[in-house]
Amino acid sequence: MKRYVSIWFPNFSIDRLLRLYPHLQHTAFVTAAPEKGKMMVKAASEAARQKGVYAGMAVADCRALIPTLRLFEDEPQQTANLLHKIAEWCIRFTPSAATDGADGLMLDVSGCPHLWGGEQPYLQNICTKIRAAGYNIRAAMADTIGCAWAVARFSHTENIAPAMQLHALLPLPPAALRLETHTLQKLHKLGLHQIKNIVQIPAYSLKRRFGETLLSRIRQALGQEEEYIQPVQPEEPFQSRLPCLEPVRTATAIEMALKTLIEDICRQLHKKSRGLRKCVFKGYRIDGNIQQISISTGSASRNATHLLKLFEPRIATIEPALGIELFTLQAPITEELGSGQEALWAASSHNNIKEVAELLDRIANRAGSNAIKRYLPQQHYWPTRSIKMAASLNENPQTEWRTDLPRPVHLLPAPERIDVTVPLPDYPPMLFRYKGRLHKVIKADGPERIEQEWWLQNGLVRDYYCIEDEEGGRFWLFRSGHYGAGDPQWFVHGFFA
């Protein structure tokens, strides 16, 4: 007997942002994207919906309702990637888990619920874990994909008993049959507002007026026509194993085993045109204990010599005790790395990106992965949005750095409030106090006015000044707002070399 579970995320993109920025829990915000020359809302938070903002509205109309509305760019690809990862996570409950559109999952749970003590505990376990991760969901279990999908979205019932899908579908609206918009409009005009009104009509009449799709959807929901899901296929990690004839107890033998495994896994990566970003080396002792060390690389690599050098400082931390009988090496994170790319590195002495990447890996291996960061410019004027952190050396900038105006080498993640003495409006400060210390200004350049992008966020304008104090310290200060419109505040936002 087939059983399916449909999981629906009613506001998935909003849930994703709330997990990234928990402080927005009670804030009115939306995600938006350009559409026919206007910024249109794609999803709205609960606080925004309570004030009349909903998906499909123009952002300009929303700001008339909520002047303080916060705006985020809609990122459908990021949302799709996250949904795929959640589907992979659901494989712990069933071997067949698939994404269902842009906001749902479909699980084939046939033969699985008894392992959790029955269908109700099984479904409850899935829902509890997903909700605990910060997602608002609705779920339903039924004999067919169509029935589970319909009940999850249009009913408050969670578990439909076997062979009861018709009874569950009858009071639901036609939209529960996953029909196209024009078909739903026709049904509405004819006064067919529930599925029970549709199934009473002879099949030949439905086919003549609405086409084969409507009949097919009804048969699928009732289990009279087969329907299948496309399960996600998690990428198998690259791994290699080396059992030992005798337990290994010396550092030299451990290093030899590690070298053998690295060479083997690099051959596997070469066949798939990939390079690893993370590598985990494990030693299984005869007393049951597992010794483990790992490394990470700044860019994809399958250079066995380089990888072994990254591991060498950590080999001494392995405690063999009575001996290690099995070694494994696993590359859980890999990236595309073609042979043409490696040939390009070797073709020119001027193109030393490979050597730079390996140097950064060695530094990060000793100082920590957070000790090295690379930033790229973004197409934004607002300082905190004008840069982004690069994922690797292979990532290329989308725009050029602005070289016509000075920018600090150290930009604070959030501006810090200061007290200033200003001779006249629109003049730079004569004195300012920062962290309890008074600074006397001897040189100043500015102002440079920077406004927020109106399609992302509204706020006060900022007038930035490059300031040098009597000790040679150089600061990037700004005034938020105008003197004629209240009492503006001053902040320090960065430091020059």
XYZ file of C-alpha atoms in Angstrom:
497
model
C 0.000 0.000 0.000
C 1.413 3.373 -1.037
C 1.498 6.266 1.452
C 2.688 9.799 0.774
C 3.404 12.827 2.945
C 3.077 16.337 1.522
C 4.807 19.167 3.385
C 3.878 22.752 2.491
C 5.847 25.857 3.480
C 3.250 28.691 3.212
C 5.846 31.477 3.515
C 9.135 29.765 2.818
C 11.212 32.770 1.684
C 10.131 34.719 4.795
C 11.059 31.795 7.056
C 14.491 31.668 5.413
C 15.131 35.344 6.164
C 13.912 34.997 9.764
C 16.410 32.194 10.314
C 19.164 34.467 8.970
C 17.977 37.572 10.856
C 16.025 36.532 13.987
C 15.670 40.163 15.111
C 13.155 40.696 12.265
C 10.602 38.424 13.962
C 8.157 41.267 14.729
C 9.246 43.605 11.914
C 7.226 44.432 8.805
C 9.317 43.419 5.794
C 8.862 41.958 2.318
C 10.855 40.287 -0.428
C 10.510 41.927 -3.831
C 11.739 41.644 -7.411
C 11.464 43.904 -10.479
C 8.530 43.110 -12.723
C 7.487 45.182 -15.753
C 9.426 48.214 -14.530
C 8.100 48.072 -10.961
C 9.243 46.422 -7.745
C 6.612 43.842 -6.846
C 6.185 42.032 -3.524
C 6.830 38.298 -3.670
C 6.329 37.493 0.019
C 5.432 39.442 3.170
C 6.140 38.874 6.847
C 3.356 38.318 9.365
C 3.671 41.895 10.687
C 3.371 43.248 7.138
C 0.359 41.067 6.288
C -1.455 42.276 9.381
C -1.215 45.817 8.010
C -2.595 44.930 4.581
C 0.555 44.055 2.629
C 0.409 40.895 0.527
C 2.237 39.195 -2.346
C 1.565 40.792 -5.742
C 1.375 44.394 -4.492
C 3.667 47.115 -5.779
C 6.322 48.144 -3.269
C 5.349 51.794 -3.690
C 1.785 50.986 -2.567
C 3.119 49.021 0.395
C 5.208 51.977 1.569
C 2.067 54.107 1.581
C 0.620 51.662 4.115
C 3.846 51.087 6.083
C 6.431 53.894 5.699
C 8.980 51.912 7.762
C 8.595 48.764 5.647
C 11.899 46.931 5.177
C 12.708 45.506 1.755
C 14.804 42.468 0.796
C 15.686 41.289 -2.668
C 13.878 38.114 -3.697
C 16.371 35.271 -4.178
C 14.536 32.332 -5.788
C 17.725 30.374 -6.433
C 18.783 30.579 -2.785
C 15.304 29.482 -1.729
C 15.344 26.551 -4.176
C 18.758 25.421 -2.924
C 17.541 25.509 0.673
C 14.421 23.504 -0.197
C 16.617 20.895 -1.906
C 18.778 20.639 1.224
C 15.704 20.125 3.396
C 14.567 17.365 1.011
C 17.970 15.704 1.439
C 17.609 16.050 5.208
C 14.250 14.241 5.014
C 16.014 11.116 3.707
C 16.456 10.170 7.364
C 12.694 9.486 7.386
C 12.312 7.886 3.952
C 14.616 6.967 1.052
C 12.316 8.790 -1.409
C 12.081 12.532 -0.774
C 11.454 15.109 -3.494
C 10.924 18.842 -3.827
C 7.389 19.829 -4.839
C 7.358 23.160 -6.653
C 8.973 26.172 -4.998
C 7.365 25.748 -1.569
C 6.778 22.081 -0.843
C 8.161 18.587 -0.336
C 6.673 15.222 -1.263
C 7.789 12.091 0.579
C 7.028 8.497 -0.438
C 6.770 6.971 3.058
C 5.476 3.536 2.084
C 6.657 1.019 4.679
C 8.335 3.619 6.927
C 5.849 4.800 9.633
C 5.957 1.568 11.660
C 9.602 2.317 12.502
C 8.377 5.342 14.478
C 5.487 3.567 16.167
C 2.762 4.318 13.613
C 1.643 6.955 11.143
C 0.623 9.633 13.621
C 3.881 9.580 15.657
C 5.835 9.403 12.403
C 4.152 12.460 10.912
C 4.359 14.300 14.219
C 8.093 13.597 14.448
C 8.742 15.041 10.996
C 6.673 18.178 11.633
C 8.161 18.802 15.075
C 11.740 18.700 13.810
C 11.079 20.980 10.828
C 9.158 23.486 12.935
C 11.900 23.449 15.552
C 14.299 24.564 12.800
C 12.208 27.730 12.338
C 9.880 26.833 9.466
C 6.104 27.256 9.416
C 4.647 24.177 7.709
C 1.474 22.225 7.079
C 1.621 18.516 6.338
C -0.705 15.661 5.425
C -0.447 11.916 4.767
C -2.608 10.036 2.246
C -2.641 7.166 -0.233
C -1.960 9.393 -3.251
C 0.274 12.313 -4.099
C -2.690 14.405 -5.225
C -4.713 13.828 -2.068
C -1.769 14.522 0.266
C -0.993 17.735 -1.663
C -4.612 18.905 -1.522
C -5.165 18.178 2.173
C -1.895 19.823 3.236
C -2.912 23.097 1.569
C -6.701 23.200 1.826
C -7.637 21.223 4.922
C -6.759 21.069 8.603
C -6.658 17.261 8.657
C -3.191 15.691 8.835
C -3.720 11.954 8.377
C -6.144 10.579 5.803
C -6.969 6.933 6.494
C -6.226 4.404 3.728
C -8.760 4.331 0.874
C -10.480 7.496 2.215
C -9.071 9.990 -0.261
C -12.410 10.603 -2.016
C -14.105 11.452 1.275
C -11.268 13.863 2.129
C -11.347 15.593 -1.267
C -15.092 16.203 -1.675
C -15.403 19.395 0.463
C -12.217 20.972 -0.916
C -12.138 23.679 -3.639
C -11.124 22.842 -7.248
C -7.704 24.477 -6.682
C -6.858 21.413 -4.559
C -6.674 19.395 -7.793
C -3.576 21.329 -8.990
C -5.374 22.774 -12.005
C -4.266 25.592 -14.275
C -5.562 29.113 -13.681
C -7.804 29.287 -16.753
C -9.488 25.989 -15.801
C -10.136 27.251 -12.275
C -11.670 30.433 -13.674
C -14.060 28.407 -15.840
C -15.115 26.246 -12.893
C -15.712 29.334 -10.768
C -17.886 30.958 -13.440
C -20.001 27.809 -13.597
C -20.509 27.816 -9.835
C -18.474 24.655 -9.225
C -16.839 25.693 -5.958
C -16.189 22.247 -4.456
C -14.748 19.002 -5.792
C -17.986 17.183 -4.893
C -19.772 19.350 -7.486
C -17.253 18.279 -10.146
C -17.158 14.513 -9.578
C -20.941 14.325 -10.004
C -20.611 15.437 -13.654
C -20.120 12.659 -16.233
C -16.530 12.214 -17.363
C -17.292 12.801 -21.067
C -18.871 16.181 -20.228
C -15.856 17.247 -18.155
C -13.457 16.207 -20.897
C -15.412 18.057 -23.604
C -15.558 21.314 -21.639
C -12.303 21.305 -19.625
C -9.993 18.902 -21.424
C -8.135 15.779 -20.338
C -6.069 17.492 -17.626
C -8.982 17.837 -15.201
C -9.906 14.153 -15.504
C -6.258 13.140 -15.118
C -5.886 15.170 -11.920
C -9.044 13.635 -10.450
C -7.864 10.103 -11.280
C -4.422 10.818 -9.792
C -5.913 12.172 -6.567
C -8.199 9.142 -6.231
C -5.430 6.639 -6.999
C -6.909 5.530 -10.331
C -3.897 6.793 -12.288
C -0.241 6.308 -11.353
C 1.826 9.322 -10.374
C 5.481 9.340 -9.396
C 7.927 11.655 -7.653
C 11.532 12.391 -8.618
C 13.538 11.782 -5.420
C 16.533 13.971 -4.718
C 19.855 12.223 -5.100
C 22.338 13.441 -2.492
C 25.851 13.655 -3.797
C 27.940 10.764 -2.551
C 31.065 12.011 -0.739
C 34.432 10.979 -2.099
C 36.046 8.564 0.331
C 38.819 6.001 0.611
C 39.512 3.228 3.160
C 42.761 1.589 4.234
C 42.571 -1.398 6.623
C 45.780 -2.370 8.433
C 47.182 -5.904 8.734
C 48.667 -4.952 12.107
C 47.563 -2.124 14.435
C 49.443 1.108 13.643
C 51.015 3.024 16.539
C 53.699 5.340 15.099
C 53.403 8.807 13.567
C 55.463 7.694 10.550
C 53.049 4.866 9.759
C 50.046 7.188 10.196
C 51.607 9.668 7.764
C 52.242 6.895 5.226
C 48.632 5.770 5.497
C 47.416 9.348 5.083
C 49.600 9.853 2.002
C 48.216 6.662 0.407
C 44.634 7.745 1.046
C 45.202 11.278 -0.261
C 46.693 9.968 -3.503
C 43.732 7.623 -3.944
C 41.099 10.270 -3.308
C 42.884 12.714 -5.650
C 42.646 10.092 -8.403
C 38.908 9.815 -7.731
C 38.547 13.588 -7.904
C 40.514 13.750 -11.152
C 38.134 11.280 -12.826
C 35.164 13.479 -11.864
C 36.959 16.791 -12.701
C 36.518 17.990 -9.136
C 38.655 19.330 -6.312
C 38.030 19.120 -2.590
C 37.302 22.009 -0.227
C 37.172 19.960 2.976
C 38.841 16.691 3.903
C 38.377 14.502 7.015
C 40.915 11.855 8.105
C 39.779 9.238 10.656
C 41.617 6.509 12.474
C 39.627 3.695 14.125
C 41.438 2.329 17.181
C 41.106 -1.261 18.358
C 39.526 -0.030 21.613
C 36.614 1.499 19.651
C 37.783 5.115 19.868
C 37.874 7.215 16.680
C 40.691 9.738 16.132
C 39.867 12.501 13.641
C 41.564 15.497 12.032
C 40.320 17.677 9.179
C 41.491 20.446 6.857
C 39.785 23.019 4.614
C 41.026 24.749 1.487
C 40.282 28.233 0.177
C 39.744 26.904 -3.344
C 39.152 23.491 -4.869
C 42.315 21.383 -4.899
C 43.452 17.871 -5.760
C 47.160 18.505 -5.282
C 48.219 15.545 -3.109
C 51.472 17.184 -1.968
C 49.693 20.361 -0.892
C 46.968 18.465 0.963
C 49.499 16.343 2.818
C 51.338 19.502 3.974
C 48.076 20.852 5.382
C 47.575 17.658 7.380
C 51.172 17.368 8.652
C 50.924 19.806 11.625
C 47.872 17.913 12.933
C 49.152 14.355 12.656
C 50.825 14.725 16.059
C 47.388 15.251 17.674
C 46.323 11.691 16.775
C 46.615 9.336 19.751
C 47.008 5.729 18.495
C 46.974 4.225 22.041
C 46.967 0.413 21.551
C 46.863 0.843 17.790
C 44.727 1.916 14.822
C 43.301 -0.841 12.628
C 41.450 1.196 9.976
C 42.012 4.571 8.293
C 39.453 6.466 6.221
C 39.663 9.714 4.269
C 36.511 11.543 3.165
C 35.954 14.702 1.082
C 32.441 15.875 2.087
C 32.716 19.201 0.221
C 33.992 19.340 -3.374
C 33.759 21.725 -6.341
C 34.211 21.602 -10.087
C 37.882 21.727 -11.115
C 38.563 20.967 -14.765
C 41.893 19.872 -16.233
C 41.855 22.946 -18.479
C 41.883 25.154 -15.414
C 44.934 23.354 -14.021
C 46.677 23.639 -17.388
C 46.070 27.388 -17.361
C 47.736 27.657 -13.973
C 50.806 25.786 -15.203
C 51.031 27.577 -18.560
C 52.157 30.961 -17.316
C 54.480 32.001 -14.522
C 52.507 35.230 -14.169
C 49.259 33.437 -13.373
C 50.084 32.206 -9.870
C 46.560 31.826 -8.472
C 47.294 28.202 -7.610
C 50.343 29.123 -5.541
C 48.444 31.952 -3.840
C 45.553 29.608 -2.973
C 47.925 27.031 -1.491
C 49.748 29.706 0.515
C 46.444 30.936 1.942
C 45.502 27.363 2.829
C 48.737 26.912 4.802
C 48.216 30.214 6.637
C 44.577 29.395 7.418
C 45.584 25.930 8.578
C 47.833 27.506 11.237
C 45.982 30.735 12.086
C 42.402 29.523 11.602
C 39.950 29.750 8.716
C 38.543 33.078 10.007
C 41.954 34.775 9.853
C 41.788 35.317 6.062
C 39.004 37.065 4.223
C 38.621 38.353 0.671
C 36.108 41.013 -0.305
C 34.598 41.900 -3.673
C 32.690 45.000 -4.772
C 28.929 44.954 -5.294
C 26.716 47.236 -7.352
C 25.483 49.281 -4.397
C 26.321 52.757 -3.087
C 25.395 52.161 0.559
C 28.758 51.290 2.204
C 27.639 48.192 4.094
C 26.094 46.771 0.905
C 28.884 47.809 -1.482
C 31.098 44.849 -0.559
C 30.603 41.127 -0.079
C 32.790 38.313 1.160
C 34.182 36.086 -1.590
C 33.721 32.346 -1.276
C 36.989 31.516 -3.050
C 39.788 32.943 -5.179
C 37.930 31.825 -8.301
C 34.965 34.135 -7.663
C 35.019 37.168 -9.945
C 33.640 40.626 -9.073
C 30.420 41.773 -10.736
C 31.620 45.367 -10.909
C 34.779 47.426 -10.376
C 35.986 49.061 -7.201
C 35.225 52.772 -6.984
C 38.664 54.370 -7.224
C 37.639 58.008 -7.684
C 36.772 58.529 -3.992
C 38.668 57.355 -0.892
C 37.420 54.380 1.075
C 38.688 53.158 4.472
C 40.730 49.974 4.742
C 38.704 49.033 7.840
C 34.937 49.453 7.576
C 33.016 48.901 10.793
C 30.144 46.381 10.485
C 27.856 48.950 12.150
C 28.540 52.718 12.526
C 29.378 53.850 16.075
C 27.894 57.026 17.585
C 30.235 59.937 18.424
C 29.863 63.414 19.950
C 31.124 66.292 17.801
C 31.660 70.034 17.818
C 30.773 71.611 14.469
C 31.332 75.315 13.639
C 28.597 75.598 10.992
C 26.100 73.280 9.294
C 27.634 71.241 6.443
C 31.110 71.814 7.908
C 33.313 68.970 9.172
C 33.779 68.642 12.946
C 36.434 70.620 14.835
C 36.436 68.105 17.705
C 34.890 64.685 18.237
C 34.855 62.204 21.104
C 35.152 58.517 20.255
C 35.196 55.803 22.950
C 35.839 58.374 25.664
C 38.807 59.968 23.905
C 38.797 63.514 22.490
C 40.217 64.008 18.979
C 41.162 67.386 17.519
C 40.641 67.651 13.758
C 43.471 69.241 11.785
C 42.513 68.136 8.262
C 39.187 67.266 6.642
C 37.844 66.485 3.199
C 34.192 66.292 2.193
C 31.302 66.056 2.312
C 30.438 63.091 0.100
C 26.704 62.473 0.137
C 25.505 58.849 0.014
C 21.814 57.968 -0.021
C 20.185 54.575 0.404
C 18.782 52.826 -2.664
C 15.116 53.763 -2.628
C 14.034 50.367 -3.983
C 15.663 48.571 -1.032
C 15.296 50.827 1.967
C 14.471 54.427 2.847
C 16.386 56.437 5.422
C 18.250 59.641 6.176
C 20.979 60.816 3.844
C 24.575 60.593 5.004
C 27.327 63.179 4.456
C 30.732 61.487 4.787
C 33.995 63.249 5.722
C 37.603 62.034 5.668
C 39.110 63.312 8.926
C 42.676 63.428 10.266
C 43.376 64.199 13.931
C 46.423 65.758 15.586
C 48.099 62.347 16.039
C 47.782 61.360 12.380
C 44.796 59.052 12.843
C 42.454 59.094 9.849
C 38.730 58.437 10.272
C 35.680 58.121 8.030
C 32.859 60.055 9.733
C 29.362 60.867 8.591
C 26.446 63.013 9.619
C 23.034 61.328 9.401
C 20.363 63.814 8.325
C 20.263 67.606 7.878
C 20.586 70.279 10.543
C 17.492 71.976 9.190
C 15.375 68.846 9.778
C 15.937 68.132 13.454
C 19.052 67.202 15.393
C 21.359 65.112 13.160
C 23.667 62.504 14.651
C 27.318 61.823 13.901
C 28.977 58.430 13.536
C 32.375 56.917 12.797
C 32.154 54.247 10.085
C 35.748 53.333 9.260
C 39.470 53.947 9.545
C 42.050 54.778 6.888
C 45.602 53.408 6.850
